[in-house]
Coordinates of N, CA and C in Angstrom, one line a residue:
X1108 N 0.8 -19.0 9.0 CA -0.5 -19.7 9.3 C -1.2 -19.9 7.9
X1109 N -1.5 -20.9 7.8 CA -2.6 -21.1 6.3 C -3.7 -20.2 6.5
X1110 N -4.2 -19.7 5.2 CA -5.2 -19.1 5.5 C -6.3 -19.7 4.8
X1111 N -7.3 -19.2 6.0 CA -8.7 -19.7 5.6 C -9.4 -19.0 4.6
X1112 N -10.4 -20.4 4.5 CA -11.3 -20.2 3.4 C -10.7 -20.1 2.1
X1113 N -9.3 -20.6 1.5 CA -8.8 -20.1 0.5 C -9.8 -21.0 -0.9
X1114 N -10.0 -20.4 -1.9 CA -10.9 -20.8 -2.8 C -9.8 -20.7 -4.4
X1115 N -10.4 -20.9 -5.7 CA -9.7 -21.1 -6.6 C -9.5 -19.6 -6.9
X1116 N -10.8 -19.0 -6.6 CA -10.3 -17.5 -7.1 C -9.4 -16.7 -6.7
X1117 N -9.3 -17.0 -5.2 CA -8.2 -16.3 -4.1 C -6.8 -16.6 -4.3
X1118 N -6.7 -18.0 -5.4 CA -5.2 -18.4 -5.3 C -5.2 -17.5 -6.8
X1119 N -5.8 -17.4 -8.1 CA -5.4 -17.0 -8.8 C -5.7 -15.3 -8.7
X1120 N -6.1 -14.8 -7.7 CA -6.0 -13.7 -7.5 C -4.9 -12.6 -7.1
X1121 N -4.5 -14.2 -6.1 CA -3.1 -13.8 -5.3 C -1.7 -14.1 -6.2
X1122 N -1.9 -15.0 -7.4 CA -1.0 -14.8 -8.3 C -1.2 -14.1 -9.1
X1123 N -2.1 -13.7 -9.6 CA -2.2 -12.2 -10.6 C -1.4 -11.1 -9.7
X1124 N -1.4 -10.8 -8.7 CA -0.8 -10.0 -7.8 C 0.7 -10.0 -8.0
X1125 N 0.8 -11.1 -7.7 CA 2.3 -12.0 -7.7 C 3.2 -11.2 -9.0
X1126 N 2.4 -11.4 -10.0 CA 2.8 -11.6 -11.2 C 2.7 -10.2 -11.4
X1127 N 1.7 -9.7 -11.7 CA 2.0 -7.8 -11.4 C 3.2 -6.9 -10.5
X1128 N 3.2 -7.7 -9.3 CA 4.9 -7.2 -8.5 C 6.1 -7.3 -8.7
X1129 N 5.9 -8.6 -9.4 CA 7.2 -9.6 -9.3 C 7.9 -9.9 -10.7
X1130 N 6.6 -9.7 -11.5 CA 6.7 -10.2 -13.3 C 6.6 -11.8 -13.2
X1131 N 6.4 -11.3 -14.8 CA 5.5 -13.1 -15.4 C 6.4 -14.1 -15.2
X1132 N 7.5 -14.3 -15.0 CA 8.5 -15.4 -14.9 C 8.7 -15.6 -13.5
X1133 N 8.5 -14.5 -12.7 CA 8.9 -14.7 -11.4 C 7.4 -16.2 -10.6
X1134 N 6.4 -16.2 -11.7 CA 5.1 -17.1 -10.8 C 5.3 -18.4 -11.1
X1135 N 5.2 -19.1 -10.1 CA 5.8 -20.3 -9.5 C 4.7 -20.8 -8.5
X1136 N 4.3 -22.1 -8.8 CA 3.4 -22.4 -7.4 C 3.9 -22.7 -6.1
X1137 N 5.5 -22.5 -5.6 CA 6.0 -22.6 -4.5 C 5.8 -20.6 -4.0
X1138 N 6.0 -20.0 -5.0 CA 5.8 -18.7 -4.6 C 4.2 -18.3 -4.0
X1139 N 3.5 -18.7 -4.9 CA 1.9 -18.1 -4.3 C 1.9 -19.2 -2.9
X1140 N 2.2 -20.6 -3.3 CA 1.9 -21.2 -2.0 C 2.0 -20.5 -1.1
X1141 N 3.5 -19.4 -1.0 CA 3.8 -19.1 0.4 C 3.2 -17.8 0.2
X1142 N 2.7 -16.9 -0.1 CA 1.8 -15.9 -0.2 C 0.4 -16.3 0.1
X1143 N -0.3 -17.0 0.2 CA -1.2 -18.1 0.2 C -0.8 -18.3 2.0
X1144 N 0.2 -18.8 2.3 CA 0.1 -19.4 4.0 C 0.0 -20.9 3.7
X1145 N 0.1 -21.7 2.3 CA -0.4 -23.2 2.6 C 0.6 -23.6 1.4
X1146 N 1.0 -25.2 2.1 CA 2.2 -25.5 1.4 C 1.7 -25.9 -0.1
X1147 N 3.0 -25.9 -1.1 CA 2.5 -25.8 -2.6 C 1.7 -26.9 -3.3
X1148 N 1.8 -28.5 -2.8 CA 0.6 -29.3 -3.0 C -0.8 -29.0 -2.9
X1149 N -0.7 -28.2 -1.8 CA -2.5 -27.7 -1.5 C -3.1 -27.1 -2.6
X1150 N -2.5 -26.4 -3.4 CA -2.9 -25.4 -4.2 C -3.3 -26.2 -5.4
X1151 N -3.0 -27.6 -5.4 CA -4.1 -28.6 -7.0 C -5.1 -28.8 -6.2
X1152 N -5.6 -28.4 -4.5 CA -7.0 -28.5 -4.9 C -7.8 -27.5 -5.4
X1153 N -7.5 -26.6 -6.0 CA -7.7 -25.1 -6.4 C -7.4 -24.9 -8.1
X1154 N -6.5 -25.3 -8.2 CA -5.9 -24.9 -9.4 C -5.3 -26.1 -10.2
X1155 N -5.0 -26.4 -12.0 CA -4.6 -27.2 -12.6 C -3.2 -27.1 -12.8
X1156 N -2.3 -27.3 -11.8 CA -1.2 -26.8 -11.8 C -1.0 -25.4 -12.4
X1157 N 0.7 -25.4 -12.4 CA 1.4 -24.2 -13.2 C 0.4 -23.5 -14.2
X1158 N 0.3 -24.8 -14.7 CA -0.3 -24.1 -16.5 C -1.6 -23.9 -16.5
X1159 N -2.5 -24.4 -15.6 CA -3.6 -24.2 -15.4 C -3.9 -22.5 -14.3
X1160 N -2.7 -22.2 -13.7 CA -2.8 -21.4 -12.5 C -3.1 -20.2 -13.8
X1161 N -1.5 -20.1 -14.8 CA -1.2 -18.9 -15.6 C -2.4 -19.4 -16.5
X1162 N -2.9 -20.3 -16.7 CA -4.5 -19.9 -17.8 C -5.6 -18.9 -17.1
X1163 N -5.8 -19.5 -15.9 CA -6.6 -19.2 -15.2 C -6.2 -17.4 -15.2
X1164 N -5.2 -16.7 -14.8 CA -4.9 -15.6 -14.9 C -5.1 -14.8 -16.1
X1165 N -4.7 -15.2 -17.2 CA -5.2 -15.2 -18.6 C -6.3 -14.3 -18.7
X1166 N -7.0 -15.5 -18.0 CA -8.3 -15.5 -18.6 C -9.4 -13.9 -17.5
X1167 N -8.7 -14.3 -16.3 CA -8.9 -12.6 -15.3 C -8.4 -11.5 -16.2
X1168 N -7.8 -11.8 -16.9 CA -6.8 -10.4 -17.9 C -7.8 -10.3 -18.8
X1169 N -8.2 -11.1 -19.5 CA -8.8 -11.2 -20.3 C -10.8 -10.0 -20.1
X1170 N -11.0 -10.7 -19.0 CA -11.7 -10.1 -18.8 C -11.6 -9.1 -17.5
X1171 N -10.9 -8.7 -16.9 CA -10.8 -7.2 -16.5 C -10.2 -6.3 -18.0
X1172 N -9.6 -5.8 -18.9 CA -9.3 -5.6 -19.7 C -10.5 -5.4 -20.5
X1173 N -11.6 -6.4 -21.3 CA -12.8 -6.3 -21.8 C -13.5 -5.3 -20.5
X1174 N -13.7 -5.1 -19.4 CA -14.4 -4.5 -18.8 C -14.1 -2.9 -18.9
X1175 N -12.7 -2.8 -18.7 CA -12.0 -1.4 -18.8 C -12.5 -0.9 -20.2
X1176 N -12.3 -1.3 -21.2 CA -12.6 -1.2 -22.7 C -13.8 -0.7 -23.0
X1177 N -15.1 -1.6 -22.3 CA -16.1 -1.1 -22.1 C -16.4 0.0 -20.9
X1178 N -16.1 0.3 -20.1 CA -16.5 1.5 -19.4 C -16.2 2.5 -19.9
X1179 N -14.7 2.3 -20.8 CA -14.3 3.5 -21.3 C -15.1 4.0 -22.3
X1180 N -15.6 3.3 -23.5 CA -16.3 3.1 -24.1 C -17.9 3.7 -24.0
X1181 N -18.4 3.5 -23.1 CA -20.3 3.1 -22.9 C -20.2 4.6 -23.4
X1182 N -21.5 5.1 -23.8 CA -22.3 6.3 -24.0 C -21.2 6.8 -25.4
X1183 N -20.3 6.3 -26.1 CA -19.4 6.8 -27.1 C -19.8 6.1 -28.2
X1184 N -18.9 6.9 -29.4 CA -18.9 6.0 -30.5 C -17.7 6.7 -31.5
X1185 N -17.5 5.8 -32.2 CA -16.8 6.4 -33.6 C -15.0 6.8 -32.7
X1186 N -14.8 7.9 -33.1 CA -12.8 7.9 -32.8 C -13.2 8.5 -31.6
X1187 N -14.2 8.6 -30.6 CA -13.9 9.2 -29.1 C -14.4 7.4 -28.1
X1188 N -14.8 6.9 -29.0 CA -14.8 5.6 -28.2 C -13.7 4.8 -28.5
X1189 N -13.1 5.0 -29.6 CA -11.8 4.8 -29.9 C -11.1 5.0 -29.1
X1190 N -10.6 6.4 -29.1 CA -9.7 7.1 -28.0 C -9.9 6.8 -26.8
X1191 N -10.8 6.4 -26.4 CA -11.6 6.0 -25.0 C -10.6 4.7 -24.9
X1192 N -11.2 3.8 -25.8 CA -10.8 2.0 -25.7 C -9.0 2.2 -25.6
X1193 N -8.5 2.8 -26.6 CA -6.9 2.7 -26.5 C -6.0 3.4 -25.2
X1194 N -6.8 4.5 -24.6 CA -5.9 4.8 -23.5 C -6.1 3.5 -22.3
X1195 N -7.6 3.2 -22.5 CA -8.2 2.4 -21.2 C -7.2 1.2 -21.4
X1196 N -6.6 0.6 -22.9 CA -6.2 -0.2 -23.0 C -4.4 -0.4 -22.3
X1197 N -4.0 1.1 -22.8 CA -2.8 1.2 -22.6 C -2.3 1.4 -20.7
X1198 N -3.0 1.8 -20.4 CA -3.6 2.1 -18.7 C -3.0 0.9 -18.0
X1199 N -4.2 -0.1 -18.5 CA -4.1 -1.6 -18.0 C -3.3 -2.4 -18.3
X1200 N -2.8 -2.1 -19.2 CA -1.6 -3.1 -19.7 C 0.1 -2.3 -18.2
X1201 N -0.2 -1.2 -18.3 CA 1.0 -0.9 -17.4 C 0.5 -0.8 -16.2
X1202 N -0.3 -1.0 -15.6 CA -0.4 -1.1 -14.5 C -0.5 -2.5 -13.7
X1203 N -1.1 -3.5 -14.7 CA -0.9 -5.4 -14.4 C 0.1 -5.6 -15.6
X1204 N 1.1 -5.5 -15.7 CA 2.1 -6.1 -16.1 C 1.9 -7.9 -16.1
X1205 N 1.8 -8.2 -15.6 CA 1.8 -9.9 -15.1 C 0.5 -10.5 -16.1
X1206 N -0.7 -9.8 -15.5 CA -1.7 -10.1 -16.4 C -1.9 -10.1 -17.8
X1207 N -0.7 -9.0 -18.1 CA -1.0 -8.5 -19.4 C 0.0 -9.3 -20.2
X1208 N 0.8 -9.8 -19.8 CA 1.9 -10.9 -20.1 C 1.0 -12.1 -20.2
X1209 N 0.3 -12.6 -19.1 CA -0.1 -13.8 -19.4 C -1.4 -14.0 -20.3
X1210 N -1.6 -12.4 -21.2 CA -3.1 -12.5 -21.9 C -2.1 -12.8 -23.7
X1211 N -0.7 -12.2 -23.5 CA -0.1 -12.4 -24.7 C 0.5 -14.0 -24.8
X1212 N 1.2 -14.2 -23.9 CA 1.9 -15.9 -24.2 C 0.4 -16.8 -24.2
X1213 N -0.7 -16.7 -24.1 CA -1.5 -17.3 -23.7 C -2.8 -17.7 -24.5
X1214 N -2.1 -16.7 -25.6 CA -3.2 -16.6 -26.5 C -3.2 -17.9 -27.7
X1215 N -4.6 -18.6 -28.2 CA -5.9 -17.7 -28.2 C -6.6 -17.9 -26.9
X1216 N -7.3 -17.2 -26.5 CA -8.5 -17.5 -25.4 C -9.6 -17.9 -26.0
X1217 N -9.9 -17.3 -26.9 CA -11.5 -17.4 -28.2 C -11.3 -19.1 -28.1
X1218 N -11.5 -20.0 -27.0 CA -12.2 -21.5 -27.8 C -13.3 -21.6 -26.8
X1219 N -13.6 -22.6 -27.5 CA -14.9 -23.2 -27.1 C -15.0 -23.3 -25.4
X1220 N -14.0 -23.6 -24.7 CA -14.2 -24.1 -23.0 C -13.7 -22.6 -22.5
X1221 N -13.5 -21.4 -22.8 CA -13.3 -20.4 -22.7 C -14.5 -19.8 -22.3
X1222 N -14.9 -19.3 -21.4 CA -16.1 -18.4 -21.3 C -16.0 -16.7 -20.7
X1223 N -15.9 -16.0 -21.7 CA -15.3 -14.7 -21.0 C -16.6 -14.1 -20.6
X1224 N -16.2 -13.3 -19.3 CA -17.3 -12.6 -19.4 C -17.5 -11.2 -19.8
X1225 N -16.5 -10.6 -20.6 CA -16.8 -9.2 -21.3 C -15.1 -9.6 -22.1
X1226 N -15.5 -10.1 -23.4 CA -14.4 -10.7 -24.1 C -14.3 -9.0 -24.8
X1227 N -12.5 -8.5 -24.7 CA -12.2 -7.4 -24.9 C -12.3 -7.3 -26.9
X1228 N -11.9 -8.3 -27.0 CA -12.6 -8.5 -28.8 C -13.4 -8.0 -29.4
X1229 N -14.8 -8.6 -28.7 CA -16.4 -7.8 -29.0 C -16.5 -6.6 -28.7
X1230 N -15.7 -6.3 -27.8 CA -16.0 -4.7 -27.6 C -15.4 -4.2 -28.5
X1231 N -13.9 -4.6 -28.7 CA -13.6 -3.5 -30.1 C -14.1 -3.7 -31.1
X1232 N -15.0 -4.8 -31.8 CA -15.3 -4.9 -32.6 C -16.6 -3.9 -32.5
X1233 N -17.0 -4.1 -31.4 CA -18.4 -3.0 -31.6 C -17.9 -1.4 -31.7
X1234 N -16.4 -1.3 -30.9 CA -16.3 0.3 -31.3 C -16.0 0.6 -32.3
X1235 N -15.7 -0.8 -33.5 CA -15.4 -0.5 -35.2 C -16.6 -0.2 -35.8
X1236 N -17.8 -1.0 -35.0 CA -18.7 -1.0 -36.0 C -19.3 0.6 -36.5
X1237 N -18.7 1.4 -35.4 CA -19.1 3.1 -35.2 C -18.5 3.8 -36.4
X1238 N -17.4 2.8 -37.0 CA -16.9 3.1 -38.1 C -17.2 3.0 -39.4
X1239 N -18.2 1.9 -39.6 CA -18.6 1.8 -40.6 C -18.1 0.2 -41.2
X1240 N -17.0 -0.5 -40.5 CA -16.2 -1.2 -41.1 C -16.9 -2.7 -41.1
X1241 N -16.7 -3.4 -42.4 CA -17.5 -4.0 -42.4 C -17.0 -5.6 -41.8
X1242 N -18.4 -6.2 -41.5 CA -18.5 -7.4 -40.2 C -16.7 -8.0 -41.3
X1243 N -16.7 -8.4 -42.0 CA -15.6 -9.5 -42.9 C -14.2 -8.7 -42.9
X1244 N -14.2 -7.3 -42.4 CA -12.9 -6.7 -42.4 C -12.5 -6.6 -41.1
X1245 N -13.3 -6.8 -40.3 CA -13.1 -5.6 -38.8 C -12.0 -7.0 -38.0
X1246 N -12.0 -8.0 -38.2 CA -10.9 -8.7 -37.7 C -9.6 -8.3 -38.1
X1247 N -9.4 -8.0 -39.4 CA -8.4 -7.5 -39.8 C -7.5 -6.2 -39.0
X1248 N -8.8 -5.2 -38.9 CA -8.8 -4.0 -38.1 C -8.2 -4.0 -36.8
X1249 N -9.3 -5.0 -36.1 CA -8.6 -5.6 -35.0 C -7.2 -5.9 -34.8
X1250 N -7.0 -6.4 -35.3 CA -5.5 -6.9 -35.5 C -4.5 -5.7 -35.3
X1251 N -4.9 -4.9 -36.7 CA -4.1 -4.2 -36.5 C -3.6 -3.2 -35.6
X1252 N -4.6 -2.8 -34.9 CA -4.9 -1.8 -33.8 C -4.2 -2.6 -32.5
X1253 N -4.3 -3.8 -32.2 CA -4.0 -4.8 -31.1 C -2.5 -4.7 -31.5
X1254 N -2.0 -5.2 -32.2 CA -0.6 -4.7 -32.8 C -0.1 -3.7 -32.6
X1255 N -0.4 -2.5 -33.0 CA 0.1 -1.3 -32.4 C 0.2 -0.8 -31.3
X1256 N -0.9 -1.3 -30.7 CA -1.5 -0.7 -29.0 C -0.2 -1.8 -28.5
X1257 N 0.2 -2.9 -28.5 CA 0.7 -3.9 -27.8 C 2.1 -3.3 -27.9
X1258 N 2.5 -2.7 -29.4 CA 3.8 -2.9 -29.4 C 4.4 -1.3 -29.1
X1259 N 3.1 -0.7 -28.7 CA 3.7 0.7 -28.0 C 3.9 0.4 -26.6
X1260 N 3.0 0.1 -25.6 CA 3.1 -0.7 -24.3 C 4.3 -1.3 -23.8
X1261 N 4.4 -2.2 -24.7 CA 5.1 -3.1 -24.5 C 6.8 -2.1 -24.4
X1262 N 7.0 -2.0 -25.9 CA 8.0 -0.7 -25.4 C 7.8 -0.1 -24.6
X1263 N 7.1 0.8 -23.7 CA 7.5 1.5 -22.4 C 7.3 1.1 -21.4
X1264 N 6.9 -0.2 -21.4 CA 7.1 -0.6 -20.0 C 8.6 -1.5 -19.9
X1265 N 9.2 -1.4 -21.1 CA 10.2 -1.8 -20.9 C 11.5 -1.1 -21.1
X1266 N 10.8 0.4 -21.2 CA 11.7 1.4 -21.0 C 12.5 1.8 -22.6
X1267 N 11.7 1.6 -23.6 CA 12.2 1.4 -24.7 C 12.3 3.0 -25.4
X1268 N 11.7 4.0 -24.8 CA 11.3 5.3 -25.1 C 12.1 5.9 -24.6
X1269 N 13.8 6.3 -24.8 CA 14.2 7.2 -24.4 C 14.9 8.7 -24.8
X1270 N 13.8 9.2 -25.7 CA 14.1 10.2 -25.9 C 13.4 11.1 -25.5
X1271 N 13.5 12.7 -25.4 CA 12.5 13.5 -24.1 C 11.4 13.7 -24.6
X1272 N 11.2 13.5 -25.7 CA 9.7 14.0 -26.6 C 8.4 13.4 -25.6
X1273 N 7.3 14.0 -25.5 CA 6.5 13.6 -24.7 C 5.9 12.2 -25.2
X1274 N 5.9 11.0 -24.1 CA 5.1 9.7 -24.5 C 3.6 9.7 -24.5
X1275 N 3.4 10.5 -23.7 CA 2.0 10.7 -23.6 C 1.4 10.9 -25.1
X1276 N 2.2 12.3 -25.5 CA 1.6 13.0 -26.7 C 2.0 12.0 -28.3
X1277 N 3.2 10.6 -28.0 CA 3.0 10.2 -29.0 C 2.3 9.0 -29.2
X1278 N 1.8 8.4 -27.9 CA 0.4 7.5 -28.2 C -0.7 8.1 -28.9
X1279 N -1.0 9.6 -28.2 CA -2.2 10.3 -28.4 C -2.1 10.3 -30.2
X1280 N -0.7 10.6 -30.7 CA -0.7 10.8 -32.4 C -1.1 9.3 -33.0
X1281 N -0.4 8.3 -32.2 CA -0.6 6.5 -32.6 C -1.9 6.7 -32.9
X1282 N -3.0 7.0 -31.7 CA -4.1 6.6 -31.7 C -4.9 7.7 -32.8
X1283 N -4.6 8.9 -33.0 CA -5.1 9.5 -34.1 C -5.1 8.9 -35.7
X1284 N -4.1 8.6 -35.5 CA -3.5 7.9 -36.7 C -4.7 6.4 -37.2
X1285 N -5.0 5.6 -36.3 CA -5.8 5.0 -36.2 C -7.4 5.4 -36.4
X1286 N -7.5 6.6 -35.9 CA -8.7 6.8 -36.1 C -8.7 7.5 -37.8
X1287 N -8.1 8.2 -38.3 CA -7.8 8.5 -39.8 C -7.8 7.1 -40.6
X1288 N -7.0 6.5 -40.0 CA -7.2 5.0 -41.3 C -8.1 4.4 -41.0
X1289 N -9.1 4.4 -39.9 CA -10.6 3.7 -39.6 C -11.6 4.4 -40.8
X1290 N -11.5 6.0 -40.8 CA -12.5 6.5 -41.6 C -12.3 6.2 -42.9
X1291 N -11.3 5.3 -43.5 CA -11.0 5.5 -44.9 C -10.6 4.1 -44.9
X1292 N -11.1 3.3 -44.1 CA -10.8 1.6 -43.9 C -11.5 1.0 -45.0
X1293 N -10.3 0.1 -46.0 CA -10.5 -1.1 -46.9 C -12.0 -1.3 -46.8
X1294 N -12.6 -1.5 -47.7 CA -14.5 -2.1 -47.0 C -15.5 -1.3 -47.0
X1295 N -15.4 0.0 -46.1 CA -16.2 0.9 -45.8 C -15.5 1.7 -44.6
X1296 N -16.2 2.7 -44.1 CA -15.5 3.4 -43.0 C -16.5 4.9 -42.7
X1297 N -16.1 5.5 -41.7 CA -16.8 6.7 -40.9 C -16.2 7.4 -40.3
X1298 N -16.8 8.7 -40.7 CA -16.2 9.6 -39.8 C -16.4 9.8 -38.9
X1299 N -15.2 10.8 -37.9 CA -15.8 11.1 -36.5 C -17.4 11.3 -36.2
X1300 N -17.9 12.2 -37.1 CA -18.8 12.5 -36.8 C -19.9 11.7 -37.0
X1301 N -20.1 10.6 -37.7 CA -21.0 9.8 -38.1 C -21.3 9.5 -39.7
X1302 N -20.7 10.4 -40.4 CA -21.0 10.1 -42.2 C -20.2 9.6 -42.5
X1303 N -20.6 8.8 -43.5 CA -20.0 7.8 -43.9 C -19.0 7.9 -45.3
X1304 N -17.9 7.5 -45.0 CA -16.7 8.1 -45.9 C -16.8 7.5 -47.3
X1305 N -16.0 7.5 -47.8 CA -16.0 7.4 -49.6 C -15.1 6.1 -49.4
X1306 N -15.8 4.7 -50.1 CA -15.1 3.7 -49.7 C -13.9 3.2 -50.7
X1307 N -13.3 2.7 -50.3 CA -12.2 2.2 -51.2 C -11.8 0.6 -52.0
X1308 N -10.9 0.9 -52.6 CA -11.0 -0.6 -53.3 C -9.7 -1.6 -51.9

């Protein structure tokens, strides 16, 4: 039976679902259609097709992800908001698989008809700023920390970690590691505790 009331949110909600059970290749607008109850035409009054469905999801990744980052974050600063933002980060990435796929093939989101509403960017940029690092480096920073965080993830959810050493305990060193080269970051930088480190060339 079709279901009522279906709205644009509910279809890409029910494909983010899709895509978290099923994985990113499995979504298809004949699939949600029938998850949905209503045949797959119905769903352009809702959504801009295919490419428009997986933007649209993106863009939910985008910002549940900025939200987690920040919760983890609020009342922190410096490498415990750090620590905070990277597990929150790595959390969410294996638990929406689908989302977290469609925030990487999908990227950039940063343009102009984009309107996030807790863009996960700003937030790490504000947990760098605890660092000292300066406004003209901290994209850099960004980067590199999005790079590492992605390319540990990404290995275990694809099962890429198979030796018995604890995984837990070697993100926890990743993310240490990170906070050591924050305090002594290109530009400027900060310690855990708030003083401000000896800058470099």
């Amino acid at each position: 039976m079709p279901r009522a009331g279906l709205t644009p949110a509910l279809v890409v909600d029910e494909a983010a679902r899709l895509a978290d059970e099923e994985g990113w290749e499995a979504l298809s607008l004949a699939a949600v259609a029938k998850r949905c109850g209503v045949a797959a035409p119905s769903l352009y009054k809702h959504v801009d097709g295919l490419a428009g469905l997986r933007r649209e999801i993106a863009v939910l990744g985008a910002n549940e992800i900025g939200e987690h980052l920040q919760r983890a974050a609020v009342g922190l600063s410096g490498a415990d908001a750090l620590r905070a933002g990277a597990h929150a980060y790595r959390a969410y990435a294996l638990a929406h698989p689908g989302r977290y796929a469609a925030l990487q093939r999908l990227a950039p989101l940063a343009s102009a008809d984009v309107q996030l509403d807790t863009d996960p960017v700003r937030v790490m940029a504000a947990v760098l700023r605890g660092f000292g690092i300066a406004q003209d480096r901290s994209v850099h920073a960004i980067r590199a920390l999005r790079s590492a965080l992605h390319g540990f993830v990404d290995l275990e959810a694809q099962g890429g970690f198979g030796l018995p050493e604890d995984v837990d305990e070697s993100f926890a060193l990743l993310v240490e590691g990170f906070v050591r080269a924050y305090r002594d970051w290109p530009g400027g930088g900060v310690d855990g505790g708030g003083t401000r480190g000896e800058e470099t060339d």
